[in-house]
Amino acid sequence: MTKEEIIQQGQVAYKSSSLLNKNTMHYCPGCSHGVVHKLVAEVIEEMELGDKSVGVSPVGCGVFMYKYLDIDFQEAAHGRAAAVATAIKRVLPNHLVFTYQGDGDAAGIGTNETLHALNRGEGITIIFINNAIYGMTGGQMAPTTLLGQVTATSPYGREPAIHGYPLKLSEMAAMLEGTAYVTRQSVETVAAIKKTKKAIRKAFELSMEHKGSCLVEVVATCSSGWKLPPVKANEWMKENMFPYYPKGDLKDITKVQ
Ligand SMILES: Cc1ncc(C[n+]2csc(CCOP(=O)(O)OP(=O)(O)O)c2C)c(N)n1
Ligand SMILES: [Mg+2]
């Protein structure tokens, strides 16, 4: 029986977003990127913004996001997505404009663009996938790599005396006047996925209302880069990433008295 026939018979409650096309995603087993793509597609569909959205895809494993979502997309050079999104939002102020970036992209080569776009309150949302590594290029140390974490370029583990400390981009963003909503979430359980979806929805709504810039960080796994099978990668993330990158809202202007 085909998936369509099963759905017609009402045997499954889940139906994927019509904005997610049939292209097979290139992600490794256990990778968080595909789950977040799905959430972005669902939120845009539910907000009925399919023909009023522009995504900016990064250089990094998320580079092909434009192949999987049937909305308008612009590819940006490595780290430049927030600057590109700024231009698009200024030309199309009533469109939903968001970037989708890894930690190397948004918090490494693009730190400058990211922080200044957030600080200018551009009305864009940055979806920031923090897997603590340069996944696409073979697992090199990223700004967000944890202390002691072994990567291709820190074979003895990240040492503060040599490599400095892991960068907390969301904490920095929450301090900026221009941000409206800054949150840190994850997608390793159904409950966490639901929370991340709500966070993306809130960020997109505030962006559409021109309330400022929004940052949704998703603490994520990279089985290939971490050299761990998917289940173990989730465990490693919970044990090591969550204490350093605690989940929850860091700033929410809708809750300010
Ligand atoms: C200007 C420039 N410098 C370096 C690279 C090589 N490069 C491609 S992707 C990448 C890092 C990707 O890591 P991240 O942004 O964390 O995304 P991930 O693959 O982990 O999702 C780097 C350094 C490049 N493509 N362009
Ligand atoms: Mg990364």
Short mmCIF file of C-alpha atoms and ligand atoms in Angstrom, two decimals:
data_model
loop_
_atom_site.label_atom_id
_atom_site.label_comp_id
_atom_site.label_asym_id
_atom_site.label_seq_id
_atom_site.Cartn_x
_atom_site.Cartn_y
_atom_site.Cartn_z
CA MET A 1 0.00 0.00 0.00
CA THR A 2 1.30 3.49 -0.79
CA LYS A 3 1.64 6.18 1.87
CA GLU A 4 -1.17 8.12 0.17
CA GLU A 5 -3.50 5.09 0.34
CA ILE A 6 -2.68 4.57 4.00
CA ILE A 7 -3.45 8.22 4.74
CA GLN A 8 -6.71 7.99 2.73
CA GLN A 9 -7.80 5.07 4.87
CA GLY A 10 -7.18 7.21 7.92
CA GLN A 11 -4.70 4.72 9.35
CA VAL A 12 -2.12 7.34 10.22
CA ALA A 13 -2.74 10.70 11.79
CA TYR A 14 0.50 12.28 10.59
CA LYS A 15 0.70 13.97 7.23
CA SER A 16 3.86 15.78 6.21
CA SER A 17 3.73 19.44 5.30
CA SER A 18 2.81 20.18 1.70
CA LEU A 19 5.78 22.58 1.64
CA LEU A 20 8.19 19.68 2.15
CA ASN A 21 8.78 18.16 -1.28
CA LYS A 22 9.69 14.59 -2.17
CA ASN A 23 13.43 15.14 -2.62
CA THR A 24 15.41 12.69 -0.51
CA MET A 25 17.36 14.54 2.17
CA HIS A 26 21.10 13.97 2.17
CA TYR A 27 21.51 13.99 5.95
CA CYS A 28 23.24 11.23 7.93
CA PRO A 29 21.15 8.96 10.17
CA GLY A 30 20.46 10.69 13.49
CA CYS A 31 21.14 14.19 12.17
CA SER A 32 18.93 16.94 13.62
CA HIS A 33 18.78 19.08 10.45
CA GLY A 34 15.94 17.13 8.77
CA VAL A 35 13.70 17.38 11.83
CA VAL A 36 14.15 21.14 12.02
CA HIS A 37 13.49 21.48 8.27
CA LYS A 38 10.20 19.67 8.81
CA LEU A 39 9.24 22.01 11.65
CA VAL A 40 10.03 25.10 9.59
CA ALA A 41 7.85 23.77 6.75
CA GLU A 42 4.98 22.97 9.11
CA VAL A 43 5.04 26.38 10.79
CA ILE A 44 5.14 28.27 7.48
CA GLU A 45 2.24 26.19 6.16
CA GLU A 46 0.20 26.71 9.33
CA MET A 47 0.84 30.47 9.17
CA GLU A 48 -0.23 30.36 5.48
CA LEU A 49 2.98 32.08 4.44
CA GLY A 50 4.11 29.57 1.80
CA ASP A 51 4.17 32.21 -0.93
CA LYS A 52 5.33 35.02 1.37
CA SER A 53 8.47 33.47 2.86
CA VAL A 54 12.14 33.71 1.92
CA GLY A 55 14.68 31.43 3.57
CA VAL A 56 18.41 32.06 3.42
CA SER A 57 20.40 28.84 3.45
CA PRO A 58 23.96 28.64 4.79
CA VAL A 59 27.19 27.00 3.84
CA GLY A 60 27.33 23.90 6.02
CA CYS A 61 25.28 20.72 6.12
CA GLY A 62 22.07 22.81 5.83
CA VAL A 63 23.24 24.19 2.47
CA PHE A 64 20.63 22.25 0.48
CA MET A 65 17.64 23.32 2.56
CA TYR A 66 16.32 25.04 -0.57
CA LYS A 67 16.05 21.63 -2.25
CA TYR A 68 13.63 20.30 0.35
CA LEU A 69 11.20 23.16 1.05
CA ASP A 70 9.03 24.56 -1.71
CA ILE A 71 9.35 28.21 -0.71
CA ASP A 72 11.61 30.96 -2.03
CA PHE A 73 15.24 30.65 -0.97
CA GLN A 74 18.48 32.51 -1.40
CA GLU A 75 21.83 30.83 -0.84
CA ALA A 76 24.37 32.97 1.04
CA ALA A 77 28.15 32.77 1.20
CA HIS A 78 29.54 31.16 4.37
CA GLY A 79 28.56 33.27 7.39
CA ARG A 80 26.79 35.98 5.40
CA ALA A 81 23.20 34.75 5.75
CA ALA A 82 22.08 37.40 8.27
CA ALA A 83 23.41 40.21 6.05
CA VAL A 84 21.66 38.72 3.02
CA ALA A 85 18.45 38.30 5.04
CA THR A 86 18.68 41.95 6.10
CA ALA A 87 18.64 43.07 2.48
CA ILE A 88 15.73 40.77 1.60
CA LYS A 89 13.66 41.89 4.62
CA ARG A 90 14.22 45.55 3.74
CA VAL A 91 13.08 44.99 0.17
CA LEU A 92 10.17 42.74 1.21
CA PRO A 93 9.20 44.02 4.69
CA ASN A 94 5.93 42.08 4.77
CA HIS A 95 7.53 38.73 3.98
CA LEU A 96 8.73 36.19 6.48
CA VAL A 97 12.50 36.23 6.14
CA PHE A 98 14.62 33.73 8.04
CA THR A 99 18.10 32.28 7.93
CA TYR A 100 19.03 28.70 8.69
CA GLN A 101 22.64 28.37 9.88
CA GLY A 102 25.06 26.05 11.63
CA ASP A 103 27.36 27.04 14.48
CA GLY A 104 30.40 27.40 12.24
CA ASP A 105 28.38 29.61 9.93
CA ALA A 106 26.45 31.79 12.42
CA ALA A 107 28.85 31.78 15.39
CA GLY A 108 32.23 31.41 13.64
CA ILE A 109 32.83 33.04 10.28
CA GLY A 110 29.52 34.93 10.51
CA THR A 111 29.54 36.15 14.13
CA ASN A 112 29.79 39.74 13.00
CA GLU A 113 26.88 39.56 10.56
CA THR A 114 24.78 37.55 13.03
CA LEU A 115 25.21 39.87 16.01
CA HIS A 116 24.81 43.11 14.07
CA ALA A 117 21.69 41.92 12.23
CA LEU A 118 20.21 40.84 15.56
CA ASN A 119 21.21 44.12 17.18
CA ARG A 120 19.66 46.16 14.39
CA GLY A 121 16.32 44.50 15.10
CA GLU A 122 15.88 43.57 11.47
CA GLY A 123 12.67 41.59 11.90
CA ILE A 124 14.32 38.40 10.71
CA THR A 125 14.57 35.03 12.46
CA ILE A 126 17.85 33.17 12.67
CA ILE A 127 17.49 29.42 13.12
CA PHE A 128 20.80 28.35 14.57
CA ILE A 129 21.70 24.65 14.57
CA ASN A 130 24.38 24.17 17.22
CA ASN A 131 25.96 20.73 16.82
CA ALA A 132 29.28 21.88 18.33
CA ILE A 133 31.26 20.99 15.23
CA TYR A 134 31.87 21.76 11.56
CA GLY A 135 29.79 18.85 10.31
CA MET A 136 30.01 19.39 6.58
CA THR A 137 33.77 19.66 6.27
CA GLY A 138 34.65 16.62 8.37
CA GLY A 139 34.23 17.46 12.03
CA GLN A 140 36.63 20.29 12.80
CA MET A 141 36.42 22.32 16.03
CA ALA A 142 33.73 25.00 15.99
CA PRO A 143 33.38 28.06 18.26
CA THR A 144 30.73 26.09 20.17
CA THR A 145 32.83 22.92 20.61
CA LEU A 146 32.82 21.99 24.30
CA LEU A 147 35.91 22.00 26.51
CA GLY A 148 37.58 18.60 26.27
CA GLN A 149 35.65 17.67 23.13
CA VAL A 150 37.71 15.74 20.61
CA THR A 151 37.38 16.92 17.02
CA ALA A 152 39.46 16.55 13.86
CA THR A 153 41.36 19.73 14.76
CA SER A 154 41.42 19.23 18.55
CA PRO A 155 42.54 15.59 18.77
CA TYR A 156 43.46 15.96 22.46
CA GLY A 157 40.19 17.75 23.26
CA ARG A 158 39.43 21.47 23.27
CA GLU A 159 41.72 23.26 25.70
CA PRO A 160 40.89 26.78 26.87
CA ALA A 161 44.54 27.85 26.97
CA ILE A 162 44.89 27.06 23.26
CA HIS A 163 41.38 27.30 21.82
CA GLY A 164 39.48 29.59 24.17
CA TYR A 165 36.03 28.87 25.53
CA PRO A 166 32.85 27.67 23.80
CA LEU A 167 30.84 30.65 22.56
CA LYS A 168 27.32 31.12 23.89
CA LEU A 169 25.72 32.93 20.97
CA SER A 170 22.21 32.96 22.42
CA GLU A 171 23.35 34.54 25.69
CA MET A 172 25.10 37.23 23.66
CA ALA A 173 22.01 37.75 21.49
CA ALA A 174 19.72 38.05 24.50
CA MET A 175 21.73 41.08 25.70
CA LEU A 176 21.13 43.01 22.50
CA GLU A 177 18.47 45.73 22.35
CA GLY A 178 17.40 44.61 18.88
CA THR A 179 16.31 41.10 19.79
CA ALA A 180 12.67 40.29 20.53
CA TYR A 181 12.89 36.58 21.22
CA VAL A 182 15.88 34.35 21.92
CA THR A 183 15.41 30.73 22.84
CA ARG A 184 17.40 27.49 23.01
CA GLN A 185 15.68 24.22 22.21
CA SER A 186 16.43 20.70 20.92
CA VAL A 187 14.74 17.95 18.89
CA GLU A 188 15.73 14.62 20.47
CA THR A 189 12.29 13.69 21.86
CA VAL A 190 8.69 14.25 20.77
CA ALA A 191 8.20 16.72 23.63
CA ALA A 192 11.34 18.64 22.65
CA ILE A 193 10.29 18.69 18.99
CA LYS A 194 6.90 20.16 19.97
CA LYS A 195 8.60 22.88 22.03
CA THR A 196 10.94 23.74 19.19
CA LYS A 197 8.00 24.02 16.83
CA LYS A 198 6.26 26.42 19.22
CA ALA A 199 9.47 28.44 19.48
CA ILE A 200 9.81 28.69 15.70
CA ARG A 201 6.17 29.76 15.47
CA LYS A 202 6.65 32.48 18.07
CA ALA A 203 9.83 33.73 16.39
CA PHE A 204 8.15 33.85 12.98
CA GLU A 205 5.12 35.69 14.39
CA LEU A 206 7.28 38.31 16.11
CA SER A 207 9.30 38.71 12.91
CA MET A 208 6.12 39.30 10.92
CA GLU A 209 4.98 41.85 13.52
CA HIS A 210 8.31 43.74 13.14
CA LYS A 211 9.02 43.40 16.85
CA GLY A 212 12.77 42.88 16.40
CA SER A 213 15.09 40.04 15.51
CA CYS A 214 14.64 36.51 16.78
CA LEU A 215 17.10 33.70 17.38
CA VAL A 216 16.04 30.09 17.76
CA GLU A 217 19.02 27.96 18.74
CA VAL A 218 18.57 24.22 18.39
CA VAL A 219 21.15 22.17 20.30
CA ALA A 220 21.74 19.35 17.85
CA THR A 221 23.62 16.12 17.24
CA CYS A 222 26.20 15.26 14.59
CA SER A 223 26.66 11.49 14.66
CA SER A 224 29.26 11.55 11.89
CA GLY A 225 31.30 14.40 13.33
CA TRP A 226 31.08 13.13 16.88
CA LYS A 227 31.78 9.53 15.73
CA LEU A 228 28.82 8.21 17.71
CA PRO A 229 25.78 6.21 16.60
CA PRO A 230 22.51 8.21 16.75
CA VAL A 231 21.22 6.95 20.13
CA LYS A 232 24.61 7.49 21.78
CA ALA A 233 24.86 10.92 20.18
CA ASN A 234 21.57 11.91 21.81
CA GLU A 235 22.87 10.67 25.16
CA TRP A 236 26.14 12.56 24.72
CA MET A 237 24.22 15.70 23.82
CA LYS A 238 22.03 15.46 26.93
CA GLU A 239 24.99 14.77 29.24
CA ASN A 240 27.43 17.27 27.80
CA MET A 241 25.69 19.91 25.69
CA PHE A 242 22.62 20.68 27.81
CA PRO A 243 24.58 21.62 30.97
CA TYR A 244 26.70 24.13 29.03
CA TYR A 245 23.90 25.25 26.70
CA PRO A 246 20.82 25.17 28.96
CA LYS A 247 17.50 25.00 27.18
CA GLY A 248 14.69 27.51 27.52
CA ASP A 249 13.83 31.09 26.63
CA LEU A 250 16.62 33.61 27.19
CA LYS A 251 14.59 36.64 26.12
CA ASP A 252 10.94 37.14 25.27
CA ILE A 253 9.65 40.69 24.88
CA THR A 254 6.06 39.46 24.99
CA LYS A 255 6.67 38.55 28.63
CA VAL A 256 8.29 41.85 29.72
CA GLN A 257 6.00 43.72 32.18
C1 LIG B 1 34.59 31.32 3.07
C2 LIG B 1 34.56 29.85 3.40
N1 LIG B 1 35.34 29.36 4.38
C3 LIG B 1 35.30 28.05 4.70
C4 LIG B 1 34.50 27.21 4.01
C5 LIG B 1 34.49 25.73 4.35
N2 LIG B 1 33.34 25.34 5.11
C6 LIG B 1 32.22 24.84 4.53
S1 LIG B 1 31.04 24.43 5.63
C7 LIG B 1 32.01 24.89 6.93
C8 LIG B 1 31.55 24.76 8.35
C9 LIG B 1 30.17 24.24 8.51
O1 LIG B 1 29.88 24.06 9.87
P1 LIG B 1 28.53 24.55 10.49
O2 LIG B 1 28.23 25.94 10.07
O3 LIG B 1 28.61 24.32 11.97
O4 LIG B 1 27.43 23.62 9.82
P2 LIG B 1 27.18 22.06 9.98
O5 LIG B 1 27.78 21.45 8.76
O6 LIG B 1 27.82 21.59 11.25
O7 LIG B 1 25.70 21.94 10.02
C10 LIG B 1 33.22 25.37 6.50
C11 LIG B 1 34.31 25.84 7.39
C12 LIG B 1 33.68 27.75 2.98
N3 LIG B 1 32.82 26.98 2.29
N4 LIG B 1 33.73 29.07 2.70
MG MG B 2 27.92 22.70 13.07
#
